[in-house]
């Protein structure tokens, strides 16, 4: 089938690269505006499209999408595939492909609808999650379910590691559905709306560590907000929590990013940290220098 791909961020690239490596016919790409940075480099949706000579449209809003309608129609797509796009797709766009548009959502819908399913799964310390292939409709993750697969959540999983499992699995599910239903006659089941849970978009303030909670809660927060927006605290809070020796420098109120850590004997200890404006260093080096 001739696939029109909608995707914007790093998670989108996991799906797009999987499609291309499995010889899927991606004939056009619609990508949004990247927001923020990640603690690692990656090839963007735009770069992947350019490398593979795939026509691409850049949009920043629903209005931009509507204004791009004629171009998207000119691609004569058979089906649309959405993976972490970040822009609400109006009906006049998602109905352009002959068989409509499907979406990869990294949860077992109707659980964890909305923009942050993987983060919330880890924050809630769930031991299982999954991926859903669903039909796009006018709601937010409310469309008919076409396929689902359950996956375990490890105690060490971050949002990044979870995405690196779920997006390739979900993309293979999409490919399998195209193979089983070449005429778009997918088996669809409506969601049970009464069972739905909703996630919200997080902010940097959500990622601030509260130290007077359990080690498990702190670990979950650190893992949920990796690779973005990254868990953080202040140097003064670290001094208060981990040291009684006083302060060795004048950076007491600077923000400190906690990249990862471990839980031992019901205590959370950072493993790699990053003082505002500095490079990432291991906890032992940081502690010797600042605490």
PDB file of C-alpha atoms in Angstrom:
ATOM      1  CA  UNK A   1       0.000   0.000   0.000  1.00  0.00           C
ATOM      2  CA  UNK A   2       1.013   3.598  -0.585  1.00  0.00           C
ATOM      3  CA  UNK A   3       1.566   4.982   2.921  1.00  0.00           C
ATOM      4  CA  UNK A   4       1.354   8.620   3.973  1.00  0.00           C
ATOM      5  CA  UNK A   5       3.327   8.932   7.208  1.00  0.00           C
ATOM      6  CA  UNK A   6       2.580  11.513   9.906  1.00  0.00           C
ATOM      7  CA  UNK A   7       5.290  11.928  12.557  1.00  0.00           C
ATOM      8  CA  UNK A   8       7.436  14.549  14.222  1.00  0.00           C
ATOM      9  CA  UNK A   9       9.744  13.460  17.037  1.00  0.00           C
ATOM     10  CA  UNK A  10      12.296  10.798  17.945  1.00  0.00           C
ATOM     11  CA  UNK A  11       9.577   8.222  18.588  1.00  0.00           C
ATOM     12  CA  UNK A  12       8.289   8.859  15.074  1.00  0.00           C
ATOM     13  CA  UNK A  13      11.689   7.975  13.669  1.00  0.00           C
ATOM     14  CA  UNK A  14      11.520   4.559  15.337  1.00  0.00           C
ATOM     15  CA  UNK A  15       8.385   3.805  13.327  1.00  0.00           C
ATOM     16  CA  UNK A  16       9.544   5.457  10.106  1.00  0.00           C
ATOM     17  CA  UNK A  17      12.914   3.699  10.079  1.00  0.00           C
ATOM     18  CA  UNK A  18      11.164   0.394  10.757  1.00  0.00           C
ATOM     19  CA  UNK A  19       8.785   0.923   7.832  1.00  0.00           C
ATOM     20  CA  UNK A  20      11.600   1.793   5.450  1.00  0.00           C
ATOM     21  CA  UNK A  21      13.833  -1.074   6.600  1.00  0.00           C
ATOM     22  CA  UNK A  22      10.953  -3.466   5.879  1.00  0.00           C
ATOM     23  CA  UNK A  23      10.406  -2.097   2.365  1.00  0.00           C
ATOM     24  CA  UNK A  24       7.112  -0.375   3.115  1.00  0.00           C
ATOM     25  CA  UNK A  25       6.055   2.062   0.397  1.00  0.00           C
ATOM     26  CA  UNK A  26       6.123   5.443   2.128  1.00  0.00           C
ATOM     27  CA  UNK A  27       5.156   7.925  -0.595  1.00  0.00           C
ATOM     28  CA  UNK A  28       4.783  11.099   1.464  1.00  0.00           C
ATOM     29  CA  UNK A  29       5.585  12.425   4.928  1.00  0.00           C
ATOM     30  CA  UNK A  30       3.909  15.117   7.002  1.00  0.00           C
ATOM     31  CA  UNK A  31       6.034  16.269   9.929  1.00  0.00           C
ATOM     32  CA  UNK A  32       5.479  18.835  12.657  1.00  0.00           C
ATOM     33  CA  UNK A  33       7.723  21.233  14.518  1.00  0.00           C
ATOM     34  CA  UNK A  34      10.325  19.701  16.820  1.00  0.00           C
ATOM     35  CA  UNK A  35      10.033  20.971  20.382  1.00  0.00           C
ATOM     36  CA  UNK A  36      12.915  20.832  22.827  1.00  0.00           C
ATOM     37  CA  UNK A  37      16.020  18.693  22.657  1.00  0.00           C
ATOM     38  CA  UNK A  38      17.046  15.243  23.824  1.00  0.00           C
ATOM     39  CA  UNK A  39      20.229  14.172  25.623  1.00  0.00           C
ATOM     40  CA  UNK A  40      21.406  12.373  22.478  1.00  0.00           C
ATOM     41  CA  UNK A  41      21.616  13.009  18.753  1.00  0.00           C
ATOM     42  CA  UNK A  42      19.295  11.338  16.277  1.00  0.00           C
ATOM     43  CA  UNK A  43      18.327  11.575  12.634  1.00  0.00           C
ATOM     44  CA  UNK A  44      15.127  13.601  12.361  1.00  0.00           C
ATOM     45  CA  UNK A  45      12.021  12.673  10.375  1.00  0.00           C
ATOM     46  CA  UNK A  46      12.987  15.397   7.894  1.00  0.00           C
ATOM     47  CA  UNK A  47      16.514  14.004   7.511  1.00  0.00           C
ATOM     48  CA  UNK A  48      15.230  10.459   6.990  1.00  0.00           C
ATOM     49  CA  UNK A  49      12.777  11.715   4.372  1.00  0.00           C
ATOM     50  CA  UNK A  50      15.489  13.660   2.553  1.00  0.00           C
ATOM     51  CA  UNK A  51      17.873  10.703   2.566  1.00  0.00           C
ATOM     52  CA  UNK A  52      15.173   8.492   1.060  1.00  0.00           C
ATOM     53  CA  UNK A  53      13.883  11.109  -1.415  1.00  0.00           C
ATOM     54  CA  UNK A  54      10.381  11.106   0.079  1.00  0.00           C
ATOM     55  CA  UNK A  55       8.239  14.238  -0.470  1.00  0.00           C
ATOM     56  CA  UNK A  56       7.713  16.032   2.841  1.00  0.00           C
ATOM     57  CA  UNK A  57       5.413  18.709   4.217  1.00  0.00           C
ATOM     58  CA  UNK A  58       6.228  20.676   7.374  1.00  0.00           C
ATOM     59  CA  UNK A  59       3.289  21.839   9.479  1.00  0.00           C
ATOM     60  CA  UNK A  60       2.980  23.549  12.837  1.00  0.00           C
ATOM     61  CA  UNK A  61      -0.755  23.573  13.341  1.00  0.00           C
ATOM     62  CA  UNK A  62      -4.116  22.174  12.295  1.00  0.00           C
ATOM     63  CA  UNK A  63      -4.491  25.167   9.969  1.00  0.00           C
ATOM     64  CA  UNK A  64      -1.206  24.312   8.258  1.00  0.00           C
ATOM     65  CA  UNK A  65      -2.509  20.792   7.710  1.00  0.00           C
ATOM     66  CA  UNK A  66      -5.712  22.032   6.115  1.00  0.00           C
ATOM     67  CA  UNK A  67      -3.724  24.384   3.882  1.00  0.00           C
ATOM     68  CA  UNK A  68      -1.641  21.386   2.761  1.00  0.00           C
ATOM     69  CA  UNK A  69      -4.698  19.375   1.728  1.00  0.00           C
ATOM     70  CA  UNK A  70      -4.132  19.586  -2.019  1.00  0.00           C
ATOM     71  CA  UNK A  71      -0.525  18.446  -1.740  1.00  0.00           C
ATOM     72  CA  UNK A  72      -1.464  15.495   0.464  1.00  0.00           C
ATOM     73  CA  UNK A  73      -4.235  14.566  -1.989  1.00  0.00           C
ATOM     74  CA  UNK A  74      -1.739  14.663  -4.853  1.00  0.00           C
ATOM     75  CA  UNK A  75       0.223  11.850  -3.229  1.00  0.00           C
ATOM     76  CA  UNK A  76      -2.749   9.485  -3.826  1.00  0.00           C
ATOM     77  CA  UNK A  77      -2.080   7.536  -0.651  1.00  0.00           C
ATOM     78  CA  UNK A  78      -3.780   4.241   0.090  1.00  0.00           C
ATOM     79  CA  UNK A  79      -3.528   4.572   3.861  1.00  0.00           C
ATOM     80  CA  UNK A  80      -2.224   7.035   6.443  1.00  0.00           C
ATOM     81  CA  UNK A  81      -0.080   6.032   9.421  1.00  0.00           C
ATOM     82  CA  UNK A  82       0.394   8.305  12.445  1.00  0.00           C
ATOM     83  CA  UNK A  83       3.229   7.907  14.929  1.00  0.00           C
ATOM     84  CA  UNK A  84       3.781  10.601  17.566  1.00  0.00           C
ATOM     85  CA  UNK A  85       2.736  13.451  15.277  1.00  0.00           C
ATOM     86  CA  UNK A  86       1.773  16.096  17.845  1.00  0.00           C
ATOM     87  CA  UNK A  87      -0.866  17.903  15.769  1.00  0.00           C
ATOM     88  CA  UNK A  88      -4.591  17.119  15.804  1.00  0.00           C
ATOM     89  CA  UNK A  89      -5.474  15.811  12.341  1.00  0.00           C
ATOM     90  CA  UNK A  90      -8.856  17.064  11.060  1.00  0.00           C
ATOM     91  CA  UNK A  91     -11.304  14.779   9.281  1.00  0.00           C
ATOM     92  CA  UNK A  92     -10.701  16.381   5.886  1.00  0.00           C
ATOM     93  CA  UNK A  93      -7.071  15.259   6.147  1.00  0.00           C
ATOM     94  CA  UNK A  94      -7.322  11.829   7.799  1.00  0.00           C
ATOM     95  CA  UNK A  95      -9.964  10.766   5.258  1.00  0.00           C
ATOM     96  CA  UNK A  96      -7.765  11.587   2.252  1.00  0.00           C
ATOM     97  CA  UNK A  97      -6.113   8.130   1.975  1.00  0.00           C
ATOM     98  CA  UNK A  98      -8.391   5.528   0.368  1.00  0.00           C
ATOM     99  CA  UNK A  99      -8.567   3.386   3.525  1.00  0.00           C
ATOM    100  CA  UNK A 100      -8.350   6.234   6.000  1.00  0.00           C
ATOM    101  CA  UNK A 101      -5.627   6.768   8.592  1.00  0.00           C
ATOM    102  CA  UNK A 102      -4.399   4.506  11.390  1.00  0.00           C
ATOM    103  CA  UNK A 103      -2.482   5.491  14.519  1.00  0.00           C
ATOM    104  CA  UNK A 104       0.132   3.771  16.662  1.00  0.00           C
ATOM    105  CA  UNK A 105      -0.573   4.517  20.329  1.00  0.00           C
ATOM    106  CA  UNK A 106       1.878   3.190  22.967  1.00  0.00           C
ATOM    107  CA  UNK A 107      -0.649   1.902  25.507  1.00  0.00           C
ATOM    108  CA  UNK A 108      -3.466  -0.607  25.730  1.00  0.00           C
ATOM    109  CA  UNK A 109      -6.333   1.689  24.849  1.00  0.00           C
ATOM    110  CA  UNK A 110      -8.655   2.864  26.261  1.00  0.00           C
ATOM    111  CA  UNK A 111      -6.070   3.098  29.072  1.00  0.00           C
ATOM    112  CA  UNK A 112      -3.758   6.109  28.915  1.00  0.00           C
ATOM    113  CA  UNK A 113      -5.244   8.123  26.103  1.00  0.00           C
ATOM    114  CA  UNK A 114      -3.595  11.442  25.388  1.00  0.00           C
ATOM    115  CA  UNK A 115      -0.057  12.761  24.950  1.00  0.00           C
ATOM    116  CA  UNK A 116       1.906  10.978  27.707  1.00  0.00           C
ATOM    117  CA  UNK A 117       0.959   7.276  27.875  1.00  0.00           C
ATOM    118  CA  UNK A 118       4.459   5.885  28.391  1.00  0.00           C
ATOM    119  CA  UNK A 119       5.420   8.468  30.991  1.00  0.00           C
ATOM    120  CA  UNK A 120       2.231   7.867  32.966  1.00  0.00           C
ATOM    121  CA  UNK A 121       2.631   4.095  32.753  1.00  0.00           C
ATOM    122  CA  UNK A 122       6.022   4.375  34.451  1.00  0.00           C
ATOM    123  CA  UNK A 123       4.866   6.994  36.964  1.00  0.00           C
ATOM    124  CA  UNK A 124       2.048   4.644  37.955  1.00  0.00           C
ATOM    125  CA  UNK A 125       4.608   1.838  38.321  1.00  0.00           C
ATOM    126  CA  UNK A 126       2.654  -0.477  36.072  1.00  0.00           C
ATOM    127  CA  UNK A 127       4.138  -3.873  35.274  1.00  0.00           C
ATOM    128  CA  UNK A 128       2.450  -4.216  31.909  1.00  0.00           C
ATOM    129  CA  UNK A 129       1.570  -1.976  29.018  1.00  0.00           C
ATOM    130  CA  UNK A 130       1.241  -2.466  25.311  1.00  0.00           C
ATOM    131  CA  UNK A 131       0.666  -0.914  21.944  1.00  0.00           C
ATOM    132  CA  UNK A 132      -2.533  -0.269  20.014  1.00  0.00           C
ATOM    133  CA  UNK A 133      -3.195   0.195  16.326  1.00  0.00           C
ATOM    134  CA  UNK A 134      -6.374   2.243  16.035  1.00  0.00           C
ATOM    135  CA  UNK A 135      -8.329   4.169  13.454  1.00  0.00           C
ATOM    136  CA  UNK A 136      -8.030   7.934  13.648  1.00  0.00           C
ATOM    137  CA  UNK A 137     -11.293   9.760  14.306  1.00  0.00           C
ATOM    138  CA  UNK A 138     -12.166  13.255  15.500  1.00  0.00           C
ATOM    139  CA  UNK A 139     -11.491  12.475  19.179  1.00  0.00           C
ATOM    140  CA  UNK A 140      -8.191  12.089  21.017  1.00  0.00           C
ATOM    141  CA  UNK A 141      -7.240   8.398  20.840  1.00  0.00           C
ATOM    142  CA  UNK A 142     -10.913   7.409  20.771  1.00  0.00           C
ATOM    143  CA  UNK A 143     -11.062   5.565  17.447  1.00  0.00           C
ATOM    144  CA  UNK A 144     -11.812   1.906  16.822  1.00  0.00           C
ATOM    145  CA  UNK A 145      -9.163  -0.599  17.898  1.00  0.00           C
ATOM    146  CA  UNK A 146      -7.727  -2.714  15.081  1.00  0.00           C
ATOM    147  CA  UNK A 147      -4.965  -4.569  16.921  1.00  0.00           C
ATOM    148  CA  UNK A 148      -3.280  -4.645  20.333  1.00  0.00           C
ATOM    149  CA  UNK A 149      -0.307  -6.377  21.880  1.00  0.00           C
ATOM    150  CA  UNK A 150       0.672  -6.496  25.544  1.00  0.00           C
ATOM    151  CA  UNK A 151       4.259  -5.977  26.735  1.00  0.00           C
ATOM    152  CA  UNK A 152       5.924  -6.116  30.138  1.00  0.00           C
ATOM    153  CA  UNK A 153       7.324  -3.035  31.852  1.00  0.00           C
ATOM    154  CA  UNK A 154      10.642  -3.690  33.577  1.00  0.00           C
ATOM    155  CA  UNK A 155      11.625  -2.017  36.850  1.00  0.00           C
ATOM    156  CA  UNK A 156      14.503  -0.424  34.952  1.00  0.00           C
ATOM    157  CA  UNK A 157      12.481   0.806  31.974  1.00  0.00           C
ATOM    158  CA  UNK A 158      12.560   4.468  31.053  1.00  0.00           C
ATOM    159  CA  UNK A 159      10.203   6.143  28.628  1.00  0.00           C
ATOM    160  CA  UNK A 160      13.035   5.880  26.103  1.00  0.00           C
ATOM    161  CA  UNK A 161      13.570   2.139  26.539  1.00  0.00           C
ATOM    162  CA  UNK A 162       9.819   1.537  26.530  1.00  0.00           C
ATOM    163  CA  UNK A 163       9.454   3.474  23.277  1.00  0.00           C
ATOM    164  CA  UNK A 164      12.310   1.531  21.719  1.00  0.00           C
ATOM    165  CA  UNK A 165      10.332  -1.634  22.396  1.00  0.00           C
ATOM    166  CA  UNK A 166       6.802  -0.477  21.633  1.00  0.00           C
ATOM    167  CA  UNK A 167       7.223   1.536  18.443  1.00  0.00           C
ATOM    168  CA  UNK A 168       8.917  -1.215  16.386  1.00  0.00           C
ATOM    169  CA  UNK A 169       6.371  -3.737  17.700  1.00  0.00           C
ATOM    170  CA  UNK A 170       3.500  -1.432  16.812  1.00  0.00           C
ATOM    171  CA  UNK A 171       4.888  -0.703  13.368  1.00  0.00           C
ATOM    172  CA  UNK A 172       5.188  -4.420  12.650  1.00  0.00           C
ATOM    173  CA  UNK A 173       1.569  -4.804  13.766  1.00  0.00           C
ATOM    174  CA  UNK A 174       0.615  -2.117  11.243  1.00  0.00           C
ATOM    175  CA  UNK A 175       2.544  -3.890   8.476  1.00  0.00           C
ATOM    176  CA  UNK A 176       0.874  -7.182   9.381  1.00  0.00           C
ATOM    177  CA  UNK A 177      -2.559  -5.572   9.193  1.00  0.00           C
ATOM    178  CA  UNK A 178      -1.823  -4.257   5.701  1.00  0.00           C
ATOM    179  CA  UNK A 179      -0.754  -7.738   4.650  1.00  0.00           C
ATOM    180  CA  UNK A 180      -3.856  -9.398   6.121  1.00  0.00           C
ATOM    181  CA  UNK A 181      -6.256  -6.752   4.842  1.00  0.00           C
ATOM    182  CA  UNK A 182      -4.930  -5.423   1.515  1.00  0.00           C
ATOM    183  CA  UNK A 183      -8.328  -3.905   0.736  1.00  0.00           C
ATOM    184  CA  UNK A 184      -8.598  -2.036   4.041  1.00  0.00           C
ATOM    185  CA  UNK A 185     -11.319  -4.271   5.482  1.00  0.00           C
ATOM    186  CA  UNK A 186      -9.794  -4.249   8.972  1.00  0.00           C
ATOM    187  CA  UNK A 187     -11.515  -5.919  11.907  1.00  0.00           C
ATOM    188  CA  UNK A 188     -12.415  -2.982  14.139  1.00  0.00           C
ATOM    189  CA  UNK A 189     -13.742  -2.850  17.685  1.00  0.00           C
ATOM    190  CA  UNK A 190     -15.031   0.301  19.383  1.00  0.00           C
ATOM    191  CA  UNK A 191     -13.339   1.369  22.597  1.00  0.00           C
ATOM    192  CA  UNK A 192     -15.135   1.102  25.919  1.00  0.00           C
ATOM    193  CA  UNK A 193     -15.174   4.773  26.846  1.00  0.00           C
ATOM    194  CA  UNK A 194     -16.216   4.107  30.445  1.00  0.00           C
ATOM    195  CA  UNK A 195     -12.865   2.341  30.953  1.00  0.00           C
ATOM    196  CA  UNK A 196     -10.782   5.175  29.533  1.00  0.00           C
ATOM    197  CA  UNK A 197      -8.020   6.929  31.447  1.00  0.00           C
ATOM    198  CA  UNK A 198      -6.544  10.199  30.213  1.00  0.00           C
ATOM    199  CA  UNK A 199      -2.978  11.493  30.352  1.00  0.00           C
ATOM    200  CA  UNK A 200      -2.004  15.148  30.207  1.00  0.00           C
ATOM    201  CA  UNK A 201       0.941  16.991  28.739  1.00  0.00           C
ATOM    202  CA  UNK A 202       3.713  17.319  31.306  1.00  0.00           C
ATOM    203  CA  UNK A 203       5.922  20.316  32.073  1.00  0.00           C
ATOM    204  CA  UNK A 204       9.396  20.784  33.515  1.00  0.00           C
ATOM    205  CA  UNK A 205       7.800  21.488  36.879  1.00  0.00           C
ATOM    206  CA  UNK A 206       6.238  18.014  36.814  1.00  0.00           C
ATOM    207  CA  UNK A 207       9.748  16.579  36.545  1.00  0.00           C
ATOM    208  CA  UNK A 208      11.001  18.160  39.774  1.00  0.00           C
ATOM    209  CA  UNK A 209      11.944  15.524  42.330  1.00  0.00           C
ATOM    210  CA  UNK A 210      10.138  15.525  45.666  1.00  0.00           C
ATOM    211  CA  UNK A 211      12.609  13.961  48.066  1.00  0.00           C
ATOM    212  CA  UNK A 212      10.214  13.279  50.944  1.00  0.00           C
ATOM    213  CA  UNK A 213       8.538  10.413  49.109  1.00  0.00           C
ATOM    214  CA  UNK A 214       9.479   6.776  48.571  1.00  0.00           C
ATOM    215  CA  UNK A 215      12.574   5.688  46.693  1.00  0.00           C
ATOM    216  CA  UNK A 216      10.333   3.811  44.276  1.00  0.00           C
ATOM    217  CA  UNK A 217       8.374   6.976  43.488  1.00  0.00           C
ATOM    218  CA  UNK A 218      11.563   8.945  42.863  1.00  0.00           C
ATOM    219  CA  UNK A 219      12.933   6.209  40.623  1.00  0.00           C
ATOM    220  CA  UNK A 220       9.676   6.109  38.670  1.00  0.00           C
ATOM    221  CA  UNK A 221       9.759   9.876  38.145  1.00  0.00           C
ATOM    222  CA  UNK A 222      13.383   9.822  36.963  1.00  0.00           C
ATOM    223  CA  UNK A 223      12.669   6.977  34.539  1.00  0.00           C
ATOM    224  CA  UNK A 224       9.375   8.427  33.315  1.00  0.00           C
ATOM    225  CA  UNK A 225      10.929  11.753  32.378  1.00  0.00           C
ATOM    226  CA  UNK A 226      13.893  10.316  30.508  1.00  0.00           C
ATOM    227  CA  UNK A 227      14.700  11.411  27.827  1.00  0.00           C
ATOM    228  CA  UNK A 228      12.498  14.487  28.322  1.00  0.00           C
ATOM    229  CA  UNK A 229      11.988  16.812  30.080  1.00  0.00           C
ATOM    230  CA  UNK A 230      14.497  15.126  32.476  1.00  0.00           C
ATOM    231  CA  UNK A 231      14.053  14.849  36.231  1.00  0.00           C
ATOM    232  CA  UNK A 232      15.703  17.602  38.208  1.00  0.00           C
ATOM    233  CA  UNK A 233      16.333  19.024  41.630  1.00  0.00           C
ATOM    234  CA  UNK A 234      18.463  21.833  43.044  1.00  0.00           C
ATOM    235  CA  UNK A 235      21.930  21.618  44.499  1.00  0.00           C
ATOM    236  CA  UNK A 236      20.605  22.841  47.834  1.00  0.00           C
ATOM    237  CA  UNK A 237      18.082  19.981  47.913  1.00  0.00           C
ATOM    238  CA  UNK A 238      20.828  17.465  47.151  1.00  0.00           C
ATOM    239  CA  UNK A 239      22.959  18.926  49.938  1.00  0.00           C
ATOM    240  CA  UNK A 240      20.032  18.666  52.334  1.00  0.00           C
ATOM    241  CA  UNK A 241      19.222  15.094  51.327  1.00  0.00           C
ATOM    242  CA  UNK A 242      22.677  13.573  50.915  1.00  0.00           C
ATOM    243  CA  UNK A 243      25.129  15.644  52.956  1.00  0.00           C
ATOM    244  CA  UNK A 244      25.596  17.233  56.359  1.00  0.00           C
ATOM    245  CA  UNK A 245      28.968  18.747  55.552  1.00  0.00           C
ATOM    246  CA  UNK A 246      27.762  22.120  54.340  1.00  0.00           C
ATOM    247  CA  UNK A 247      28.213  23.630  50.902  1.00  0.00           C
ATOM    248  CA  UNK A 248      31.493  23.635  49.002  1.00  0.00           C
ATOM    249  CA  UNK A 249      30.595  26.163  46.295  1.00  0.00           C
ATOM    250  CA  UNK A 250      28.422  29.130  45.373  1.00  0.00           C
ATOM    251  CA  UNK A 251      26.071  27.250  43.003  1.00  0.00           C
ATOM    252  CA  UNK A 252      23.624  26.238  45.713  1.00  0.00           C
ATOM    253  CA  UNK A 253      20.412  27.136  43.848  1.00  0.00           C
ATOM    254  CA  UNK A 254      21.453  25.814  40.459  1.00  0.00           C
ATOM    255  CA  UNK A 255      19.351  23.116  38.860  1.00  0.00           C
ATOM    256  CA  UNK A 256      20.754  19.587  38.765  1.00  0.00           C
ATOM    257  CA  UNK A 257      19.424  17.070  36.239  1.00  0.00           C
ATOM    258  CA  UNK A 258      19.199  13.486  37.459  1.00  0.00           C
ATOM    259  CA  UNK A 259      19.660  11.257  34.408  1.00  0.00           C
ATOM    260  CA  UNK A 260      19.334   7.922  36.179  1.00  0.00           C
ATOM    261  CA  UNK A 261      19.779   6.216  39.514  1.00  0.00           C
ATOM    262  CA  UNK A 262      19.315   3.069  41.561  1.00  0.00           C
ATOM    263  CA  UNK A 263      17.174   1.964  44.480  1.00  0.00           C
ATOM    264  CA  UNK A 264      18.929   0.034  47.232  1.00  0.00           C
ATOM    265  CA  UNK A 265      17.697  -0.569  50.768  1.00  0.00           C
ATOM    266  CA  UNK A 266      14.670   1.649  50.104  1.00  0.00           C
ATOM    267  CA  UNK A 267      16.879   4.587  49.160  1.00  0.00           C
ATOM    268  CA  UNK A 268      17.220   6.248  45.763  1.00  0.00           C
ATOM    269  CA  UNK A 269      20.760   7.238  44.781  1.00  0.00           C
ATOM    270  CA  UNK A 270      21.540   9.082  41.533  1.00  0.00           C
ATOM    271  CA  UNK A 271      23.966   7.436  39.115  1.00  0.00           C
ATOM    272  CA  UNK A 272      24.626  10.212  36.593  1.00  0.00           C
ATOM    273  CA  UNK A 273      23.852  13.871  37.142  1.00  0.00           C
ATOM    274  CA  UNK A 274      24.374  17.178  35.397  1.00  0.00           C
ATOM    275  CA  UNK A 275      24.740  20.532  37.101  1.00  0.00           C
ATOM    276  CA  UNK A 276      23.193  23.350  35.104  1.00  0.00           C
ATOM    277  CA  UNK A 277      25.680  24.474  32.448  1.00  0.00           C
ATOM    278  CA  UNK A 278      27.998  21.514  33.004  1.00  0.00           C
ATOM    279  CA  UNK A 279      28.568  18.080  31.477  1.00  0.00           C
ATOM    280  CA  UNK A 280      27.067  14.830  32.733  1.00  0.00           C
ATOM    281  CA  UNK A 281      29.199  13.166  35.406  1.00  0.00           C
ATOM    282  CA  UNK A 282      28.874  10.125  37.625  1.00  0.00           C
ATOM    283  CA  UNK A 283      27.437  10.482  41.117  1.00  0.00           C
ATOM    284  CA  UNK A 284      30.689   9.746  42.961  1.00  0.00           C
ATOM    285  CA  UNK A 285      32.535  12.507  41.101  1.00  0.00           C
ATOM    286  CA  UNK A 286      29.657  14.926  41.624  1.00  0.00           C
ATOM    287  CA  UNK A 287      29.396  14.150  45.314  1.00  0.00           C
ATOM    288  CA  UNK A 288      33.119  14.618  45.879  1.00  0.00           C
ATOM    289  CA  UNK A 289      33.020  17.956  44.102  1.00  0.00           C
ATOM    290  CA  UNK A 290      29.807  19.498  45.373  1.00  0.00           C
ATOM    291  CA  UNK A 291      28.503  17.806  48.513  1.00  0.00           C
TER     292      UNK A 291
END
